[in-house]
Each structure stands twice: as structure tokens, then as C-alpha cells.
Amino acid sequence: MAFSADHNFLYVMSETQLTRVPVEACGQYSTCSECLGSGDPHCGWCVLHNTCTRKEKCERSSEPRRFASDIKQCVRLSVHPNNISVSQYSVMLVLEAHNVPELSAGVNCTFEDLAEMDGLVEGNQIRCTSPAEKEVPRIIFDKGDHQIVQLYLKSKETGLAFVNTSFVFYNCSVHKSCLSCVSSPYQCHWCKYRHVCTHDPRTCSFQEGWVKQPEECPQLLPAEPILVPVNVVKPITLRAKNLPQPQSGQRGYECVLTIEGQEQRVPALRFNSSSVQCQNTSYSYEGKDTGSLPVDLMVIWNGDFSIDNPADNKVHLYKCDARRESCGLCLKANPQFGCVWCKAENRCTLKQHCLHPENQWLEHAGPNSKCTHPKITDITPLRGPREGGTLVTIWGENLGLEFWEIQDRVKVADVECTPVPWGYIPAEQIVCEMGKAERSQYAGSVQVCVGECKPEFMATSYKYYFFVVPKLLHLKPSRGPVSGGTIVNITGSNLDAGSNVSIMFKEQNCTYHRRGGQWITCRSHASLHGCGNVSVSVRVDKAHLQKDLRFEYVEDPTILKLEPEWSIFSGHTPVTVTGTNLDIIQNPQIRAKYNSREAVNKCRVLSPTSMLCQAPALPVSLSRQKEVPERPDEFGFILDDVQSVLALNTTSFVYYPNPVFEQLSVSGVLELKPGSPIILKGRNFLPPTPGANGKLNFSVLIGEKPCTLTVSDTQLLCESPNLTGRHKVLARVGGIEFSPGVVHITSDSPLSSTAIVSIAGGGSLLILIIVMVLIAYKRKSRQSDLTLKRLQMQMDNLESRVALECKEAFAELQTDIHELTSDLDGAGIPFLDYRAYTMRVLFPGIEEHPVLRDLEVPGYRQEQVEKGLKLFGQLINNKVFLLSFIRTLESQRGFSMRDRGNVASLIMTVLQSKLEYATDVLKQLLSDLIDKNLESKNHPKLLLRRTESVAEKMLTNWFTFLLYKFLKECAGEPLFSLFCAIKQQMEKGPIDSITGEARYSLSEDKLIRQQIDYKTMVVNCIHPDNEKSPEIQVKILNCDTISQVKEKILDAIYKNVPYSHRQKASDMDLEWRQGRGLRVILQDEDVTTKIESDWKRLNMLSHYQVPDNSVVAIVPKQVMAYNSVNNSTVSRTSASKYENMIKYTGSPDSLRSRTPMITPDLESGVKVWHLVKNHEHGDQKEGDRGSKMVSEIYLTRLLATKGTLQKFVDDLFETIFSTAHRGSALPLAIKYMFDFLDEQADKHSIHDPHVRHTWKSNCLPLRFWVNVIKNPQFVFDIHKSSITDACLSVVAQTFMDSCSTSEHRLGKDSPSNKLLYAKDIPSYKSWVERYYSDISRMPAISDQDMNAYLAEQSRMHMHEFNSMSSLSEIYSYVGKYSEEIVSALEQDDVARKQRLAFKLEQVVAFMSLES
């Protein structure tokens, strides 16, 4: 080591190199004190250059005070004055500088970046002026009342600032109160009458208004709590001082109380300078949840001049009856409230509001101050050991107001229980310690006496306390490291009894973790005595449990070797660990720490001496990863509490940069021939490990098939599997998964000349065959076209033949429908309420679903179950859990289609109050469903076609919730009109009561195929509720059964009355009144019923020969014999022996096929019929069915019915497929969901308009509208017969065909419903396409707008369903698949971080806990 010749450098030499280093580094110091305080003898401070340097480098350093070599020689600066107001400008400032050199060149004064001006030097003083008005800093209240600015002296010689000091600008006007103004450290004064703070007292209006001392400020004085009962008129008097007397033109005083965010202003009266009173006023606040509400109080004058309130006096509004439902709670209220318990009214109130004698109320300090009838509402725990020591907590009402009242007066199961003062809450809670019980004592209730043990002061619990014997059985694991940290599980019985449990390993505590009825877990501590066996004992309160349980402390595990000692930044490469005693660790983990951040990963124990770990990622962000190897700050293992392996000193573990892949091509698609290798390019494929033997475990998938790899540092050579087509390439290594693009493998292999000749010959032959096939196809096609034209001509002829009939029928139907719907506006349509509507769609066929009822659990389990369900509800509201839960259920083989629909509906009832979250989950599930559909190579058009997933049913339910308003305001009216029109039209002709077939029908299956002679009649019905009112005329047919007549009469009487509010036909009898008091009961079956060869025909009106315009009445069902008259004389024949006979009571609703329901009589075995017999029975010949029509004749009836109903079908379809109709805008839900489907299509590069059209059709029309059209009883309170159902099914099928993009070729074998609407469907299709197009052109709905809409919908229907019952129903699936769900949660990284599996296990524990 040696100096250079100029002594500026030092030469340092080692074995391999020579280095030159400077002898000083003065430039690193930025201030004089740092420079001269460093102790470096080579450094000094060059004053005017403001730098730390060697003396010879400082200009004119020999002149006085230009170069400082001692810290005392540093320049110091002071300024006077050192602060001014922001409203003062160009003030002369005097700066005094110490240790400055001669400043003959001049100086400038600089106020940071605000202003700079010349300074006048007079010896060591410099005179400067403060900034001008425009240069003064703006000071606003948010930044305080001042701003500190650095004032610099700058040498004109060097142009550098060489010394600075702090200078303050302050702003008095930011102070808005007197006290804050005069307490400011600056020259601020308060103008009392102007209510402003200023630096210049001369601006105050007159002298007595000027305040400088805090004692002189107008202010309220500290007061006792100001208690004001609500709704009681009362003044509030406040003590004060220095209150100003309002001057001429100034307004008086007011009190401002801020109650729950609302200001209430009350006139106030200033008595003198020391007293003010808020005038007589009453105050109130909302709700019964708050007994006392502190309210901010402000006294103001002259409109907005506030009086300071340094003590923060508040007004306490209170309600005696809020949260004081019992006598005890009432009397323990603040005595100053003046609340009493009014016994006669059984409520807590003010004395003056209890309108009863004084002996009828109880008050805290009065002669009558003891509450009667104490009550115990709950106790815990309910079990404990006989040895005692259990702390029993008792909750209840009226449990005394003083501790002495219940001291020595508590018994639990006839055993003394000593109350403890710290656990006593007057009137509400007692905590007592159990004494010792005898062996003969097993159980009993809790008894509490308040003051004395008279009946009116005694309380007995309805729950029993049980004495149990806790026992120990086993211990697992039985050994662990000597450093502790082992989670030990002790099994036994009754281990959840008592209030306190402790576990001892010999004399050492094992930290209690948690327990259940048959288990306790604890965490072992480090052994005090080293290795060896220790006895294990458990104490439950005063019960000491011992069994020969031993726990062995063994030597801590050690780590001897890691193989390999490297990984990549992303980790997840295998590391084999060799060591000792590794098998005693329950959950071993490997850890790495870097830059104070830690990452861990799992290990799996293979044997006592080895385990396999996945290397943790290096905890460094992707943006900061470098292309050089990094060593972690710490690397080690988490093995219970073993500290010695947390950070290994023996390893030199290193992290290499992650492999980086390049794209296969610029476009992302690589064109290949079969058999060609795929080359993936990149870098860092071979880590530069010592010995160059480091290899990473790469895997590359082409589609779903792996390929064989050859690895170099910059390339992966992949032998492509035998595939053709487009396939995604996916590369995996460590914790990295990357897709470099897609390969497109096309077959284009060169052929030999022989093969070419063979192919040419084969091709010629194939062309010849194709030409022959085309000729045959052309001939067949021509025949088919001729057939189609013939069919079309026949259809046209048929249409013209029935046009007149259609017009007449339509005119008649329009008249009937107009009569029916004339009063339908709004209230006339019997809409179901929201709850009934949603229940019928979500849970069809279930009348009283549990989600509408309160949770039903045994009382002793209710609290635990509710806790479990609340916790489960929190999990359902966790998106990670809910998605994992649904996916796990769907992956179970036993999870049926019915289960999927049920779970989707239950989840939506739970999330009714959180539709924003429900929508987010639904979008994620639909996105997953689309991905799955496309990955499984299904045709995209199949998406959402059937309800095969929870997502599809949730989508139906989502639309159900959000389209209710649209149904009520817009689509409901045309749907109800269509239903009424179908019902009216069907009932104009005969309807078979047994088979459900009708003369007028849209469904070929439900058409009567023979001629039925019938006549339309009118009967005059007496109103059942008012016999004196005019008779009601009802149109019926003479071939109607008596039940059908009753239904038509009830329809006429109860027109537009909801079906559930009507009388039922089965509960009523039809009475024919023939004059002179003769009344005949008409029945479907009686002794007059005709029976021919085992066939019994139901009675029709024609059977009884009832004439036109007869008088009838609907009367309640009678239990007398058939056809009896008033004076007990029998008309026709007595039927008493048939009273108990089985009669036909079948509902048409349950008869869905053309086959009649045969109901044999029990005695004779005869079969029942109405209009047509079942020709398929063996004893019935084909020709016996009467004059059977040819197909064209009954097809005309289908056409006639279709033409009659056409307008109603058009109205409905037009309403549904319009973006703005009848004054209603398109529901947001439709636009939002269609946009989502378009986004998904864009995401997956699906540009086929047919696929997008089909997705939307499957999403809304198929999932929602078809269901509503087929089942109008989901929306309205109506009854749907089987013939109406069949017709609606035809309309629904037409609706579905209109939404389809595929073309249906029609022929003579096509279904009749397809032929019926063949001409209309193209028009409907154009409506659908226009509808979808209009929606796509509408402006997108922002997430913010949609969320606001969803929040509003949630608020409107928040309490429709019982969420606890819904959660309980969902939980049944957790119970069935709990292991699979927990396993899925444990495998999910995000779920693991949120400890969702543990939380679910807590739910299971609560729900399965046996009390």
C-alpha cells in the first residue's frame, strides 16, 4: 500500500490485482455540519461554493472565512421578524449572518421558488423585503394556518445559495373560532362582533369587540349532562361567558342540534353575558335500538356566528322504552332519566306518562323498587363435571339490580352455585361457580332467587343442566419434536363439558386449541426436560382426568442434505430433503425469505430420513426479476416449532431466472405438416448449475396430448403427436404455465405416380356415381316440389274455405274477450305477487317450500345451528367458496339434474338481497360453461340448450327475478289475453270431460275426430251471494257435463276474480229450479245415468232435458240423497243407496293424453265416457266410433282455431320482440346479458352470427319466455285445463321455431303445428332478428348503472324468502359431499389463503354439534 506522488490517491495491491482509490470522498457530504462532523482531515467547507472539498480545490480559500475547517466556523443565519401574515407585503426583513466572508460582490435573498430580490449588505447584516402580493403563498385551512418557507442567501459571485433559514407565512383568517384564533402562536386577534380572525386588531369594528386572550372569548362553560326525553317539550339552559349582545341589524341567538345528520334549529334567549336558553321544544330520533343518543349542540347568533364549545357539551336525548323491554332493564337506566316501570301497562316510561297511581309503578330509588317475576332465558354451558368449578353463565330478565340480591341465591341442578361479582350484569346476567355434586345427582334446572325466595321473586330455567363424567381414551400423535409445536388430538367422551379446560404434559402446559364432545386439541410447548415420555392429564374445571396416556418428546428433526440446491424464480421444482426424524412433523413446509418477504411451499414425508418438497417461489415481483441468479436471504423449513431449521446455514440454495418462451409466430398460429417437430424458442431452458447437470421438468401439451421433448438452453424440440387440425400448445415448468400459440397441422404429403393414377381412376368413378345420384335426386326433388305445391294448394283452398268461419268466430271471440278484459286495466289481471310468482318458477309443484317458513330446529340446537348457518351464509357470500362449491357438486356422479336445479334456485333465494354479487357469480359460471362447451368440442349452438348445469337454472331464475316488473307492466296483458282467448274459443265447442279432446283446438292430439251434435244454450243463474240481484246469463252447450256447466257458471259469476279466491266446482251442487218450489240437484252421475255394455256415460244437460233459458243456482254441496226436492219428495227416483258410491271426480288438468282415463265402478267394473269412447279397447271396433272424418276436415278446424287466435298470438310475440312497446323500455337485464354473450363470443373469436343468435335465443326465449307461455299459471292466479295447456304448447313451439336460425323443410309428414304456422314463422323470425339487432345497437349499460339497478331490485324484495331456511336446504348438500368440497377448497390456492376449508369445517361442527 503506498501514496501517489501528489498524495491524492492510495495504491492497494493484492495477490491478483492493483487498485487505485482516492484518499478522500468529500463530495458525499451535502451540508457544512455533515462535512466538518465527519472527522475526515482532508475535507473542509468551501463557503460561497456551498460544497465539501479539499482546501486546495476551493477558490480564494486563504481569504478569511471563505474555507471552514471547524464545525464552529459554519455560517449561521437569523432573520427578524421571522414570520409575517400573508396579507402583509414588501415588509423590510433584517438578516444577521455569522461566519460569512466579505460579500462585496453582493447577495440575493430567495424565498424558495416564490420570489428573489437584491439584498442590501451592511456589515454582517443584510436587509431584504418580503415578497410582493402576487408572490405570497396561498394558505388554505386544510394545510393549517401557516407555511414554512426556506429563505436563502445567494452569492452573486458564485450564483450559489450558501446559507438558509426558515421563514413563516401565517394566515389568521383560516381560523373560524375565537379560541383557535387567539391560541395561535402568531399575532392573531379575534373580532367578536365581526366573527373573524385577523392579524391587525385595527380592523375590528370597535374596541370592545377585540379579543386577544382565550379567557375573553365567548364560550359555553362545562355543564352537567344535559338530559332531554324525546317528544317532551323542555327548555335547555346553558352557562356561558362573554356572550356578545347582538348589535343593531344583527340577528339573535339560536341553538342548533344535529340529530342523526339532520339539523334542528331552535330559537334561544340570551339572559345576560353568562347565560343562554334554548326555548321550549321537543326533540325525537328514529328507532328503538338506542336508549340514549348524544347529540351535537351548537349555539349560534346572527345566522352563522358560532359560540365556542370547548367542553364539547352535548344534549343526550333518551327514550325510556328503547332497549328496556323488561322491568330490570328499566330500573337500571340512569336514575337521572326519571324512567319508571309502569306495571299496569307493562312498559318503561317517564313518571308523568304512567297514568296510574304511584303504587302501580316501580322506580330505582323509590319505596317500591323491586321487580317481580324474574325470568331465565338461557344458560351455558349445559353440562359439567360433578367435581364442580364450572362457571355457569345465566341470561335472563329482572335478575336483580344489586349483586347482594342474588348472592348465595343461585342453585343449578340443586347444587349451590356461587355468583362471582365480575360476571354480574344487573338485571341481565349472572356468572356463578358450581359447587360439588353428589353421585346421585344427574340433572336439574337452574333456580335464581332475587332478594328473597318468594314465588314472585323466583326464576326457574326451562333448560336442564346435566352432570357428566368426562373420560379420556386415546392420544394422537403420541410423539413430537422436543421443541414443541405438535398439534395433539385427545379423544374421549363428554370433553366439551364445563367452562374451562387445561391439558398438562407432566408439569408443562399444552396450549388448548379447541374441543368437541369427543375430542380436544392442543399445541405442545418445548420440553423442559429434553427427550423422553411424559404423562398426559386433562383438567375440566375441578375434574382431574387421568388415563395412562403418554406423549414422547424425541430429538428435533435435522436437515442434512438438499438435492438439488437450486430452483427457478417461480419455484415448484422438486427438492429431495435428507435428514433425521422427519416423520414426526405433521405439516412440514419449505420456506424462502427475500427482501423481508417470505414464500412457503408444501413437503411430503417419505420416510423418517427423507421428504420431497416443492421449492418455494423467490418472493420478488415479476417486474423486478433479473436475468441473473439470486440467493435468498434465508432458506429453511417450518417443522412445527423447531427453530434450528428455519434458516439453514449449511445450504447455498440459489434461484435461476425463469425460462422465457417466445411466441410460435407473429400471428400466434404455426402451420405444420403431420410428423414435423414443433420447436419452442426462448431462453433459460437449462439453468447454469455447477457441473451443467441442471435439468428442469418440462411438459408440453399439443391439444390434450403430451409430446416427447429434447431440451437445449434456447430450444425445446417437441415430437408432435399424430394429430391434424388446430391445437393449442401449452408449456409447463415449475410454477409457470404458458401458451406460445396454436399449431395448425394440415395433411399435404407428396404422392407417387402410381398413387396419382389410382386416385384419378377412383375420382372418375366417384364423379360418375355423383352425377347419377344428382340426376336421381333432381327427379326426386321435382316430385317432392310437386307434392309440396299440391299440399300448398290444398292448404290455400282450406284457408279460403275456413276464412269466413274464422272471421265469424274471431268477431264473436273479440266481443267475448272485450267483455272479459274491459276491466283488466291494472288491477283486473289477477297477477300473482312477487313471492308466489318466483316460487312457482323456482320450485314448480311445491306448495309450501321451507324457504317461506322460519327455520325449524329443536330448541336446544337452535343457537348452534343459527351460528353455523350465519357462518355458512358468509361462505356463500364468498365468491371463491361459492364457485368451488358449485363446481364440486357438479362433478359428483350422484348430483342429479333435479339437484342442480334445486341448488340453483336455493342459491338465488339466498342471494335475492345481493343481486349484484349473484350477477357476478352467474357471469363467472356462464363464462366457465362457455369455455367448457368449446373445449369439449361440442357445437357452440348447443350452449344453454338444456338445463344440465347450475348456471343454466340460475340464469332462468335471474331473469325470473328481474323481468317481473316487465311482465306486470307490459308482457302480462297480451299473455293473459291469449290465455283467455284460448279458453273462450275452446269452450265454444264440445270438450270431452274424460279425454280432454275438443272440437276447437290448435293441437292435433287434442282434437275430437268425429261429428258431435250439440246446441248452444243459455241458462239464467241466481247469484250465490245475493239471490235478489239480477240473474246472470251464461252460455253453455247441451252436451256439457254437469261439472263443465258448474265451471262455466263459476267463470261467469267470478269474472276477473283470482282463481284461488273462488268457490270450487267440486264443493258446489247445480240446482235446477223448475217453478212452484221444485228444485232438482243435477249430478255427473246418479241413478239415472245410462249404462250400455260396460260403458257408463256421464250425465249431460241434454240427459236431464233442461230447456233453454232455464233458471239454475249454484249451492253448497249437500249430503242428502240425489235429486231430492224441498219437501223431501223425490224427483224421478231415489238414490239413497248410491250415496257412498265412487263417482268420477277426475280433473282435466291431470289428463294429458288422448287416451281416456277409465275409472271402473267398484261394484260392476263399468268404464266411464263422455263424448268419445276409447277405441283402443279390445271390445271396441274401429268403426264403432261414429262417422270418423278425413284428415282435411279436422285440419280445417285447426286452421279455423288458429285464424281466430292469430291476433292474440301476434300481439304477444310483438310485445316480447320489441325493444320499446306500450311505453315500457327494454329491461336492463336483457341488454346486459346479451352484451355479456357478445363479449364472450368476441373473447373466443366466434363471429358466426347464427351462433350468437342461437346463444341469445337459448338464453332468454328458451329459458324464460317459453316457460312463461306454456305455464301462465306461474304469472297469474288462474286454472289451466289440459286442452288450454295443449294449445299453449303449440304456441310455445311456434315461439321456439321463430327464434331458431335453422330452416325446416315441410312435407306431408310434417307435424300439424309446423304446418299451421308455416307462413307466419318467417315473419316472426324477422321480428326476432330485428329485436336482437336493435338491442345490439343500443348503448351499453355501464356496470355502475347495472349495479344500481340490481341494488334497487334487491332492496325491493329483500325479505321475500327466509335466508336461514334457504341456507339450511343448501347445507344438506354440504352434508352429503362434505369431504369432496373440503378437498376441493384445500387444493385451491386462493381458498387455502382465505382458510375456507377450515371455515367450512367450523360450519359442519356447528351443524352437527349434539347439545
CSV table of N, CA and C in Angstrom, one decimal, residues 24 26 29 39 61 139 158 216 226 310 332 405 411 484 718 759 872 981 1025 1123 1162 1194 1252:
chain,number,residue,atom,x,y,z
A,24,GLU,N,-9.8,10.6,-0.2
A,24,GLU,CA,-10.9,11.2,0.5
A,24,GLU,C,-12.1,11.1,-0.5
A,26,CYS,N,-14.9,13.6,-0.2
A,26,CYS,CA,-15.6,14.8,0.4
A,26,CYS,C,-16.9,15.1,-0.2
A,29,TYR,N,-20.7,14.6,1.2
A,29,TYR,CA,-21.4,15.4,2.2
A,29,TYR,C,-22.0,16.6,1.6
A,39,GLY,N,-15.1,14.2,10.5
A,39,GLY,CA,-13.8,13.9,11.1
A,39,GLY,C,-12.7,13.6,10.0
A,61,SER,N,-9.3,30.2,-1.0
A,61,SER,CA,-9.5,29.6,0.3
A,61,SER,C,-8.7,30.2,1.4
A,139,ILE,N,-52.6,30.1,1.5
A,139,ILE,CA,-52.7,29.2,2.7
A,139,ILE,C,-54.2,28.9,2.9
A,158,THR,N,-20.7,33.7,-6.9
A,158,THR,CA,-20.8,32.3,-7.4
A,158,THR,C,-22.1,31.8,-8.0
A,216,GLU,N,-61.2,35.6,27.3
A,216,GLU,CA,-62.1,36.7,26.9
A,216,GLU,C,-63.0,36.2,25.8
A,226,ILE,N,-76.7,17.1,29.8
A,226,ILE,CA,-78.0,17.7,29.5
A,226,ILE,C,-78.9,16.6,29.0
A,310,PRO,N,-65.8,24.7,24.1
A,310,PRO,CA,-64.6,23.9,24.3
A,310,PRO,C,-64.8,22.6,25.1
A,332,LYS,N,-82.5,-0.1,35.8
A,332,LYS,CA,-81.1,0.1,35.8
A,332,LYS,C,-80.7,1.2,34.9
A,405,GLU,N,-78.4,-9.0,46.0
A,405,GLU,CA,-79.7,-9.6,45.8
A,405,GLU,C,-79.7,-11.0,45.3
A,411,LYS,N,-79.0,-21.8,42.5
A,411,LYS,CA,-78.8,-23.2,42.5
A,411,LYS,C,-78.9,-23.7,41.1
A,484,GLY,N,-41.4,-28.7,20.5
A,484,GLY,CA,-42.8,-28.5,20.5
A,484,GLY,C,-43.4,-28.1,19.2
A,718,CYS,N,-40.1,-30.6,-29.8
A,718,CYS,CA,-41.3,-31.4,-29.5
A,718,CYS,C,-41.6,-32.3,-30.6
A,759,ILE,N,-55.7,-42.7,-57.9
A,759,ILE,CA,-56.7,-41.7,-57.3
A,759,ILE,C,-57.5,-41.1,-58.5
A,872,PHE,N,-72.1,-20.1,7.5
A,872,PHE,CA,-72.3,-20.7,6.1
A,872,PHE,C,-72.7,-19.6,5.1
A,981,ALA,N,-108.4,-15.9,-24.5
A,981,ALA,CA,-109.0,-16.2,-25.8
A,981,ALA,C,-109.0,-17.7,-26.1
A,1025,ASP,N,-124.3,-15.3,-3.8
A,1025,ASP,CA,-124.0,-14.5,-2.7
A,1025,ASP,C,-125.2,-13.5,-2.5
A,1123,ASN,N,-131.1,-35.7,-6.1
A,1123,ASN,CA,-132.4,-35.3,-6.7
A,1123,ASN,C,-133.5,-35.2,-5.7
A,1162,LEU,N,-116.7,-49.8,-8.8
A,1162,LEU,CA,-116.2,-50.8,-7.9
A,1162,LEU,C,-117.0,-52.1,-7.9
A,1194,TYR,N,-110.8,-32.3,-40.3
A,1194,TYR,CA,-110.5,-31.8,-39.0
A,1194,TYR,C,-109.3,-30.9,-39.0
A,1252,ARG,N,-74.2,-16.7,-32.4
A,1252,ARG,CA,-74.6,-15.6,-31.5
A,1252,ARG,C,-76.1,-15.5,-31.3
